[in-house]
């Protein structure tokens, strides 16, 4: 299968990135040794000390441990990466992502790996960071009395804290998101251009992590210190200042070694992540067509129709966008006809998948706009089922957001109270009360009773004023008002209808309690903070996978443009009206979306982290690509598009592009 073969491609690319990270680890470790032992007043001694350590057995053992950590980190990158970012629309969703069992496992593994790297750094620095325990100075030569080396403990706990914060920040900033580069470069140039950014991000994040760790250790450092002493039967040395005090934490040498160790840890992990992103998103060329039956599954059209894995579909769309721009020979294969039969199977399959993607995005935009339009406002609906659908749609938008007071829900049986063989009730929905309830008043019971034939109100209305005004009292059905059909006479017998089951008292009680709980929680500040929608989050989540739509638009527009001179059989002309209509419809939906609040505001790019903020601006890139794609087609075909069959609204909108007024 194509999924299995492409999975092997991804595995080999991930393995190549891990191998390069391991191969480049020795020079990075040597640089860390130099910075950790550097002395401004004794440079020659520093150089000789670094050489002696790098050739020692402890350095080799530390390097082996670091290589193992790099391999595990590479497997974590392969396991947790995604090409469609997970965007939390509220604080509670973000909290749920952080507390997900899968993420908790990742945090635990990163915490352990951070402690291992910190131990290697302690061995490298040496001196007072070398071991966890030492002989107490007041033991009078008794080697059985060991004291806790708090400097070593602080370095280990600092590494664990940095590893944990790295895992949590990865969820918050979507660091597992892998974006495809718009500019194709060699891998060496990509690494060379991104290396200064990796260094800057690592140093900056290490500084913030050390600051947070110092604060946490100042308040809670006595807990791990007491536990270690009790577990390992160690004692505290009273002759030195405890490090969980202001005097102990203001040690500049300790702060420097914490910062340089955290920078080394984050730099190696960030560099491995950078290599993984570059290798995995490398361009892969799929064959457009194949002469062998066993290779048909690997053709571009077949791969585009696959849903999983998502990275394979994205890679195929990237290949489509590139071949439509830079490969005339492969474009000819797209426009070719099958032999025998003479059918454009390649073009039909590719255009069908691209149009399906664009239609799906258009449907999502329309649904999102409708849900936003109906949120918090009453909408006049004709039937109880539509009323229920509207309430569910607005309810899923924000479960505890403050809303206007809800009207009392009427039982479903009220909206369909017609009994076979009896005339309609004078009251119609939603004004008809429930006659089965024991709390109905006698006056309403008489009012809703069927009118007798001898009554002056039976049949047509007797008041000439009401006849002249054309007023419809309670005898006109709701369905006739909505559908616009004339009201049926009172003497006509309605067709039998099945009466829906009435909700039980228990369900009504639970529903009312649910609404009361929602109203109670909506008035709490903390609950509102957790459940309120984040600005722009809903819009970003709506366009999270828009990179695929951008490539589909580029691929279709470039192929249509090239067909003007390269399509010998006119295979593109048969689907040109559908392509133009789909693009114009999508542009209308996108323009409509950008009129919503927070949709047109560009987010601020964050600096100092490895966060890939490409997904935050995908909606702007999609809007620009869509308009460019339409202009690309109109500028190529010109007035020939006036002969294309389309609706009057689309033709009017297309004329704006032909006149360059859009």
XYZ file of C-alpha atoms in Angstrom:
662
model
C 0.000 0.000 0.000
C 1.029 3.584 -0.625
C 0.485 4.482 3.046
C 2.977 1.828 4.155
C 5.595 2.816 1.597
C 5.258 6.519 2.399
C 5.409 5.740 6.138
C 8.777 4.137 5.465
C 9.868 7.344 3.738
C 8.907 9.365 6.828
C 10.688 6.912 9.112
C 13.885 7.106 7.062
C 13.744 10.893 7.046
C 13.252 10.975 10.816
C 16.126 8.519 11.248
C 18.348 10.734 9.089
C 17.531 13.769 11.226
C 18.328 11.819 14.415
C 21.605 10.574 12.930
C 22.708 14.095 12.032
C 21.758 15.359 15.501
C 23.863 12.613 17.106
C 26.794 13.232 14.757
C 26.818 16.943 15.569
C 26.521 16.354 19.318
C 30.304 16.009 20.030
C 31.190 19.510 18.744
C 28.241 20.964 20.656
C 29.413 19.171 23.795
C 32.949 20.460 23.304
C 31.600 24.007 23.049
C 29.648 23.491 26.276
C 32.786 22.208 28.039
C 34.675 25.296 26.906
C 31.984 27.698 28.147
C 31.479 25.872 31.446
C 35.203 25.854 32.310
C 36.094 29.187 30.776
C 38.220 31.547 32.868
C 38.987 35.018 31.637
C 42.210 35.332 33.635
C 43.568 31.838 32.897
C 42.798 31.015 29.254
C 45.695 28.585 28.822
C 44.702 26.631 31.907
C 41.104 26.547 30.649
C 42.179 25.112 27.287
C 44.357 22.378 28.863
C 41.623 21.464 31.345
C 39.069 21.117 28.541
C 41.387 18.838 26.563
C 42.060 16.625 29.564
C 38.346 16.270 30.299
C 37.354 15.506 26.691
C 39.820 12.611 26.621
C 38.664 11.153 29.949
C 36.395 8.153 30.469
C 33.727 10.218 32.240
C 33.410 12.441 29.162
C 32.902 9.401 26.928
C 30.258 7.982 29.258
C 28.471 11.350 29.395
C 28.556 11.581 25.601
C 26.975 8.126 25.295
C 24.182 9.166 27.655
C 23.625 12.375 25.689
C 23.410 10.410 22.445
C 20.789 8.153 24.008
C 18.803 11.194 25.101
C 18.985 12.612 21.569
C 17.684 9.366 20.081
C 14.744 9.282 22.526
C 13.995 12.932 21.820
C 14.001 12.191 18.098
C 11.463 9.403 18.613
C 9.289 11.809 20.616
C 9.403 14.265 17.721
C 8.291 11.515 15.354
C 5.512 10.399 17.675
C 4.023 13.799 18.538
C 4.488 15.839 15.341
C 1.509 17.127 13.365
C 0.967 19.122 10.184
C -2.412 20.454 11.397
C -1.954 22.321 14.693
C -4.310 21.773 17.611
C -5.589 25.213 18.574
C -7.328 25.609 21.917
C -10.268 28.002 21.669
C -10.494 28.519 25.446
C -8.379 28.190 28.571
C -10.190 25.034 29.632
C -9.367 23.368 26.311
C -5.718 24.279 26.748
C -5.797 22.875 30.267
C -7.322 19.681 28.913
C -4.481 19.368 26.405
C -1.879 19.829 29.135
C -3.520 17.189 31.339
C -4.098 14.660 28.580
C -2.587 11.261 29.498
C -0.531 11.224 26.315
C 0.906 14.622 27.157
C 1.569 13.620 30.755
C 3.707 10.735 29.504
C 5.615 13.147 27.266
C 6.159 15.537 30.190
C 7.434 12.730 32.407
C 9.882 11.492 29.768
C 11.156 15.031 29.101
C 11.587 15.585 32.848
C 13.690 12.420 33.189
C 15.761 13.264 30.102
C 16.359 16.773 31.442
C 17.669 15.322 34.680
C 20.004 12.982 32.762
C 21.378 15.876 30.707
C 21.818 17.927 33.882
C 23.773 15.064 35.460
C 26.068 14.979 32.422
C 26.510 18.739 32.736
C 27.381 18.366 36.436
C 30.035 15.770 35.574
C 31.372 18.089 32.889
C 31.563 21.137 35.158
C 33.132 19.114 37.973
C 34.394 20.802 41.129
C 31.567 21.172 43.670
C 28.941 19.839 41.219
C 30.633 16.457 40.846
C 28.750 14.175 43.256
C 25.516 14.195 45.237
C 27.204 13.477 48.568
C 30.546 14.222 50.239
C 32.146 13.501 53.591
C 30.919 15.873 56.240
C 33.697 18.237 57.479
C 32.599 17.871 61.133
C 32.708 14.064 61.032
C 36.356 13.915 62.199
C 37.400 11.548 59.469
C 34.367 9.272 59.804
C 33.586 8.369 56.192
C 30.207 6.916 57.122
C 28.753 10.383 57.716
C 27.886 11.854 54.328
C 26.435 15.291 53.689
C 24.190 16.404 50.867
C 25.845 18.318 48.043
C 23.069 20.815 47.405
C 24.800 22.281 44.352
C 24.569 18.921 42.593
C 20.941 18.565 43.658
C 20.026 22.035 42.381
C 21.599 21.288 39.016
C 19.639 18.021 38.705
C 16.364 19.626 39.728
C 17.054 22.508 37.335
C 17.456 20.069 34.446
C 14.208 18.317 35.370
C 12.410 21.677 35.591
C 13.724 22.807 32.212
C 12.663 19.505 30.622
C 9.174 19.801 32.113
C 8.786 23.429 31.044
C 9.989 22.521 27.554
C 7.262 19.888 27.269
C 4.523 22.194 28.569
C 5.588 25.118 26.392
C 5.586 22.756 23.438
C 1.845 22.249 23.927
C 1.097 25.912 24.565
C 3.091 27.148 21.559
C 2.368 24.202 19.234
C 6.048 23.345 18.892
C 5.116 19.918 17.535
C 3.540 21.655 14.525
C 5.533 21.053 11.350
C 4.988 23.597 8.589
C 6.120 23.316 4.994
C 8.477 25.964 3.719
C 7.217 28.116 0.858
C 10.767 28.654 -0.441
C 12.550 25.489 -1.555
C 16.196 25.367 -0.400
C 18.868 22.784 0.195
C 18.846 21.304 3.680
C 22.286 22.728 4.441
C 21.132 26.255 3.641
C 17.980 25.804 5.748
C 20.022 24.668 8.749
C 22.581 27.424 8.270
C 19.904 30.110 8.046
C 17.986 28.854 11.097
C 20.955 28.188 13.370
C 21.212 31.756 14.794
C 17.495 31.676 15.584
C 17.898 28.351 17.418
C 20.773 29.734 19.515
C 18.847 32.884 20.383
C 15.672 30.987 21.293
C 17.568 28.483 23.440
C 19.511 31.118 25.369
C 16.428 33.260 25.948
C 14.182 30.402 27.019
C 16.927 29.067 29.322
C 17.125 32.455 31.014
C 13.381 32.505 31.696
C 13.412 28.873 32.841
C 16.245 29.496 35.320
C 14.409 32.534 36.686
C 11.253 30.483 37.251
C 13.215 27.592 38.756
C 14.983 29.856 41.244
C 11.630 31.212 42.433
C 10.129 27.730 42.748
C 13.185 26.360 44.566
C 13.187 29.293 46.968
C 9.674 28.429 48.176
C 9.585 24.637 47.759
C 13.242 23.590 47.705
C 13.113 22.152 51.208
C 10.732 19.372 50.057
C 13.081 17.503 47.667
C 16.059 18.294 49.895
C 14.436 16.680 52.940
C 13.229 13.696 50.891
C 16.694 13.045 49.423
C 18.323 13.291 52.846
C 15.812 10.884 54.356
C 15.980 8.405 51.473
C 19.771 8.311 51.092
C 20.575 8.875 54.798
C 22.419 12.107 54.093
C 22.951 15.026 56.428
C 22.864 18.751 55.873
C 26.105 20.675 56.185
C 25.449 23.568 58.541
C 28.730 25.250 57.646
C 27.434 26.347 54.208
C 24.489 28.534 53.339
C 21.403 26.594 52.209
C 20.591 27.295 48.586
C 16.856 27.700 49.222
C 17.616 31.094 50.782
C 18.248 34.517 49.291
C 21.952 34.418 50.122
C 22.351 30.972 48.591
C 20.460 31.702 45.365
C 22.329 34.957 44.748
C 25.469 32.944 43.998
C 26.479 34.195 40.541
C 28.560 31.123 39.776
C 25.582 28.856 40.502
C 23.250 30.984 38.380
C 25.720 30.989 35.495
C 26.150 27.203 35.549
C 22.372 26.725 35.753
C 21.886 29.005 32.766
C 24.667 27.473 30.640
C 23.410 23.941 31.387
C 19.809 24.874 30.504
C 21.015 26.568 27.311
C 22.945 23.451 26.281
C 19.948 21.217 26.983
C 17.497 23.396 25.042
C 19.887 23.999 22.170
C 20.457 20.290 21.525
C 16.706 19.585 21.657
C 15.762 22.582 19.525
C 18.420 21.700 16.974
C 17.096 18.145 16.759
C 13.585 19.552 16.263
C 14.845 21.867 13.517
C 16.500 18.963 11.686
C 13.314 16.911 11.996
C 11.185 19.701 10.504
C 13.590 20.186 7.587
C 13.936 16.495 6.749
C 10.264 15.552 7.096
C 8.958 18.417 4.945
C 11.371 17.733 2.095
C 9.760 17.642 -1.348
C 8.703 14.194 -2.567
C 7.842 13.596 -6.235
C 4.892 11.288 -6.878
C 4.459 9.793 -10.374
C 1.548 11.325 -12.264
C 0.780 8.107 -14.123
C 2.279 4.640 -14.323
C 2.345 1.916 -16.938
C 2.440 -0.838 -14.323
C -0.590 -1.932 -12.351
C 1.294 -2.412 -9.086
C 2.487 1.214 -9.166
C -0.945 2.779 -9.713
C -1.440 3.173 -5.956
C 1.598 5.447 -5.800
C 0.372 7.882 -8.465
C -0.400 11.471 -7.525
C -4.147 11.274 -8.134
C -4.492 8.187 -5.952
C -2.425 9.672 -3.129
C -4.521 12.854 -3.152
C -7.647 10.812 -2.458
C -6.119 9.262 0.680
C -7.135 10.757 4.021
C -4.453 9.232 6.248
C -1.704 9.920 6.987
C -2.261 13.657 6.720
C 1.393 14.393 5.998
C 1.202 12.220 2.887
C -1.754 14.230 1.575
C 0.054 17.477 2.343
C 3.208 16.262 0.604
C 1.153 15.258 -2.447
C -0.522 18.680 -2.589
C 2.877 20.339 -2.280
C 4.108 18.223 -5.188
C 1.020 19.212 -7.208
C 1.635 22.911 -6.576
C 5.292 22.613 -7.602
C 4.699 20.551 -10.750
C 1.969 22.947 -11.892
C 4.497 25.795 -11.758
C 7.875 24.339 -12.727
C 7.432 21.038 -14.586
C 6.021 21.226 -18.136
C 6.688 17.534 -18.772
C 4.658 16.439 -15.757
C 1.896 18.906 -16.670
C 1.607 17.181 -20.026
C 0.998 13.925 -18.176
C -1.817 15.592 -16.241
C -3.442 16.765 -19.507
C -2.912 13.436 -21.300
C -5.666 10.997 -22.276
C -5.856 7.352 -21.322
C -5.077 4.677 -23.909
C -7.276 3.040 -24.981
C -10.455 5.038 -24.354
C -9.194 8.603 -24.589
C -10.397 9.737 -21.150
C -8.638 12.430 -19.039
C -8.475 10.309 -15.900
C -5.481 12.134 -14.424
C -7.003 15.587 -14.750
C -10.435 14.445 -13.578
C -9.064 12.794 -10.451
C -6.750 15.682 -9.526
C -9.320 18.414 -10.157
C -11.996 16.441 -8.298
C -9.872 16.171 -5.151
C -8.861 19.841 -5.246
C -12.439 20.998 -5.762
C -13.569 18.705 -2.964
C -11.090 20.361 -0.607
C -12.255 23.849 -1.571
C -15.935 22.890 -1.272
C -15.298 21.443 2.182
C -13.655 24.674 3.351
C -16.534 26.704 1.909
C -19.048 24.549 3.776
C -17.136 24.989 7.022
C -17.059 28.758 6.586
C -20.790 28.902 5.897
C -21.587 26.715 8.907
C -19.304 28.763 11.156
C -20.858 32.028 10.020
C -24.365 30.684 10.594
C -23.466 29.494 14.079
C -21.966 32.885 14.920
C -25.000 34.691 13.490
C -27.461 32.649 15.572
C -25.431 32.683 18.796
C -27.249 34.578 21.536
C -30.202 35.718 19.380
C -33.647 34.220 19.050
C -34.401 32.986 15.560
C -37.980 32.517 14.356
C -38.360 28.912 13.286
C -41.453 27.114 12.134
C -41.155 23.707 13.725
C -40.015 22.341 17.029
C -37.238 20.322 15.438
C -35.722 23.422 13.840
C -36.010 25.206 17.177
C -34.113 22.395 18.839
C -31.393 22.415 16.165
C -30.888 26.149 16.581
C -30.572 25.865 20.339
C -28.039 23.056 20.019
C -25.970 25.018 17.503
C -25.804 28.102 19.677
C -25.208 26.027 22.755
C -22.133 24.332 21.432
C -20.460 27.649 20.684
C -19.960 28.586 24.322
C -21.387 26.342 27.048
C -21.333 28.855 29.872
C -21.257 32.239 28.138
C -23.852 34.724 29.427
C -26.943 34.644 27.266
C -30.311 36.393 27.397
C -32.908 34.738 29.609
C -34.194 31.610 27.907
C -37.881 31.179 27.183
C -39.665 28.276 28.777
C -39.537 25.299 26.462
C -42.882 24.018 25.293
C -43.437 20.267 25.052
C -43.191 18.821 21.592
C -46.771 17.588 21.692
C -47.974 21.182 21.675
C -46.546 21.781 18.172
C -48.335 18.800 16.626
C -51.700 18.546 18.379
C -53.909 17.261 15.611
C -56.188 14.299 16.147
C -57.699 12.354 13.322
C -61.353 13.216 12.726
C -61.370 16.443 14.760
C -60.955 20.013 13.523
C -57.845 22.002 14.357
C -57.658 23.812 17.627
C -58.325 27.571 17.497
C -54.869 28.137 19.008
C -51.825 27.349 16.956
C -48.184 27.019 17.928
C -46.453 28.418 19.765
C -49.473 29.768 21.650
C -51.280 26.501 22.261
C -51.127 25.460 25.924
C -50.782 21.890 27.065
C -54.335 20.683 27.810
C -53.119 17.567 29.577
C -51.600 19.459 32.475
C -53.749 19.706 35.635
C -52.815 23.373 36.011
C -54.788 24.547 32.957
C -57.439 27.142 33.754
C -61.117 26.527 32.868
C -61.179 29.652 30.710
C -58.290 28.406 28.561
C -59.853 24.951 28.431
C -63.090 26.473 27.057
C -61.099 28.627 24.641
C -59.190 25.694 23.240
C -62.234 23.417 23.017
C -63.441 22.595 19.465
C -66.001 25.115 18.228
C -69.562 23.849 17.687
C -71.142 24.047 14.270
C -73.945 26.300 15.511
C -71.516 28.745 17.105
C -71.312 32.165 15.462
C -67.519 31.730 15.362
C -67.629 28.488 13.352
C -66.728 28.676 9.696
C -65.629 32.043 8.383
C -65.215 35.202 10.396
C -68.382 37.254 11.023
C -66.746 40.645 11.661
C -66.637 42.745 8.459
C -63.833 44.846 9.950
C -61.715 41.793 10.453
C -62.619 40.584 6.967
C -61.634 43.921 5.474
C -58.296 44.052 7.296
C -57.587 40.499 6.343
C -56.632 39.652 9.927
C -55.934 35.978 10.591
C -56.796 35.127 14.149
C -55.961 31.758 15.649
C -57.343 29.617 12.821
C -54.368 29.985 10.453
C -51.773 27.256 10.703
C -48.107 28.009 11.145
C -47.168 25.899 8.178
C -49.321 27.931 5.826
C -47.772 31.153 7.126
C -44.254 29.903 6.581
C -44.808 28.250 3.237
C -46.849 31.113 1.883
C -49.844 28.889 0.915
C -53.385 30.182 1.515
C -54.984 29.137 4.774
C -57.217 26.119 4.583
C -60.878 26.497 5.502
C -62.071 25.459 8.911
C -64.385 22.808 7.469
C -61.532 20.832 5.920
C -60.415 17.781 7.828
C -56.633 17.628 8.401
C -54.707 14.549 7.456
C -53.785 12.229 10.325
C -50.387 12.829 11.871
C -48.406 10.764 14.292
C -48.201 12.526 17.645
C -44.606 12.710 18.964
C -43.915 11.290 22.394
C -44.108 13.849 25.152
C -40.888 14.365 27.176
C -41.035 12.853 30.630
C -41.106 14.952 33.760
C -37.659 13.675 34.704
C -36.092 14.853 31.434
C -37.748 18.247 31.790
C -36.495 18.499 35.369
C -32.931 17.581 34.374
C -33.015 20.032 31.463
C -34.151 22.871 33.707
C -31.479 22.002 36.275
C -28.860 22.009 33.523
C -29.874 25.501 32.453
C -29.808 26.676 36.080
C -26.297 25.286 36.569
C -25.142 27.002 33.376
C -26.582 30.297 34.537
C -24.951 29.895 37.955
C -21.532 29.104 36.500
C -21.787 31.960 34.003
C -21.748 34.433 36.883
C -18.463 33.129 38.327
C -15.318 35.027 37.297
C -12.966 32.031 37.335
C -15.367 29.885 35.320
C -15.820 32.673 32.797
C -12.044 33.046 32.523
C -11.641 29.346 31.775
C -14.547 28.991 29.348
C -14.474 32.315 27.500
C -13.346 32.097 23.893
C -9.828 33.301 23.181
C -9.588 36.132 20.630
C -8.915 34.879 17.086
C -8.699 31.266 18.305
C -11.891 30.158 16.571
C -10.791 31.772 13.321
C -7.323 30.211 13.564
C -8.804 26.788 14.261
C -11.104 27.145 11.251
C -8.134 27.713 8.941
C -5.704 25.355 10.722
C -5.366 23.074 7.677
C -5.555 25.819 5.065
C -2.074 25.051 3.776
C -3.694 22.182 1.870
C -6.262 24.564 0.367
C -3.526 27.021 -0.598
C -1.696 24.306 -2.524
C -4.961 23.148 -4.114
C -5.678 26.701 -5.296
C -2.154 27.144 -6.645
C -2.187 23.768 -8.358
C -5.561 24.314 -10.030
C -4.872 27.894 -11.098
C -1.423 27.143 -12.542
C -2.728 24.096 -14.390
C -5.635 26.098 -15.816
C -3.213 28.839 -16.839
C -0.887 26.326 -18.501
C -3.797 24.635 -20.281
C -4.285 27.758 -22.410
C -1.196 26.786 -24.415
C -0.388 23.209 -23.372
C -3.742 21.435 -23.236
C -3.952 19.934 -26.720
C -7.167 18.009 -26.098
C -9.102 20.651 -24.146
C -9.586 18.490 -21.069
C -9.478 21.496 -18.738
C -12.219 23.364 -20.598
C -14.834 20.846 -19.473
C -14.302 21.655 -15.787
C -13.435 25.357 -16.116
C -16.967 26.554 -15.188
C -16.945 24.394 -12.052
C -13.481 25.628 -11.049
C -14.414 29.287 -11.473
C -17.717 28.878 -9.638
C -16.008 27.068 -6.765
C -13.327 29.750 -6.429
C -15.825 32.618 -6.601
C -18.084 30.962 -4.036
C -15.140 30.392 -1.724
C -14.006 33.984 -2.111
C -17.445 35.204 -1.129
C -17.362 33.007 1.990
C -13.840 34.168 2.891
C -14.755 37.849 2.468
C -17.802 37.259 4.611
C -15.672 35.652 7.301
C -13.192 38.540 7.412
C -16.020 40.881 8.334
C -16.404 39.083 11.662
C -14.682 40.431 14.814
C -11.041 39.382 15.347
C -10.902 37.715 11.921
C -8.994 40.520 10.201
C -6.583 41.354 13.032
C -3.100 39.963 12.491
C -1.517 38.295 15.528
C 1.825 39.461 16.854
C 4.658 37.109 15.984
C 6.331 35.759 19.097
C 10.099 35.887 19.385
C 12.415 33.974 21.666
C 10.880 30.537 21.181
C 10.830 27.737 18.649
C 7.136 28.295 18.037
C 6.136 28.063 14.385
C 3.507 30.793 14.087
C 2.711 30.079 10.441
C -0.726 28.709 11.328
C -1.772 32.039 12.880
C -1.577 33.792 9.492
C -2.878 31.016 7.246
C -6.233 32.747 6.742
C -4.496 35.815 5.325
C -2.338 33.658 3.063
C -5.427 31.798 1.867
C -7.281 35.002 1.049
C -4.301 36.358 -0.912
C -3.768 33.029 -2.718
C -7.448 32.783 -3.640
C -7.546 36.253 -5.142
C -4.244 35.636 -6.954
C -5.536 32.337 -8.348
C -8.637 33.986 -9.821
C -6.580 36.828 -11.283
C -4.168 34.275 -12.742
C -7.008 32.627 -14.662
C -8.733 35.838 -15.742
C -5.520 37.470 -16.938
C -4.724 34.395 -19.045
C -8.115 33.762 -20.658
C -9.378 37.349 -20.705
C -12.643 37.888 -22.562
C -12.841 34.197 -23.472
C -14.316 33.636 -20.004
C -17.477 35.457 -21.079
C -18.460 32.320 -22.969
C -18.214 30.164 -19.837
C -21.569 29.089 -18.420
C -22.106 30.356 -14.865
C -24.691 32.093 -12.739
C -25.415 35.804 -13.076
C -24.000 36.538 -9.637
C -20.747 34.744 -10.412
C -20.526 36.421 -13.806
C -20.901 39.823 -12.182
C -18.187 38.994 -9.664
C -15.935 37.606 -12.388
C -16.332 40.824 -14.347
C -14.789 42.685 -11.416
C -11.676 40.525 -11.799
C -11.607 41.002 -15.554
C -11.646 44.749 -15.033
C -9.078 44.538 -12.185
C -11.491 46.154 -9.758
C -11.577 43.439 -7.118
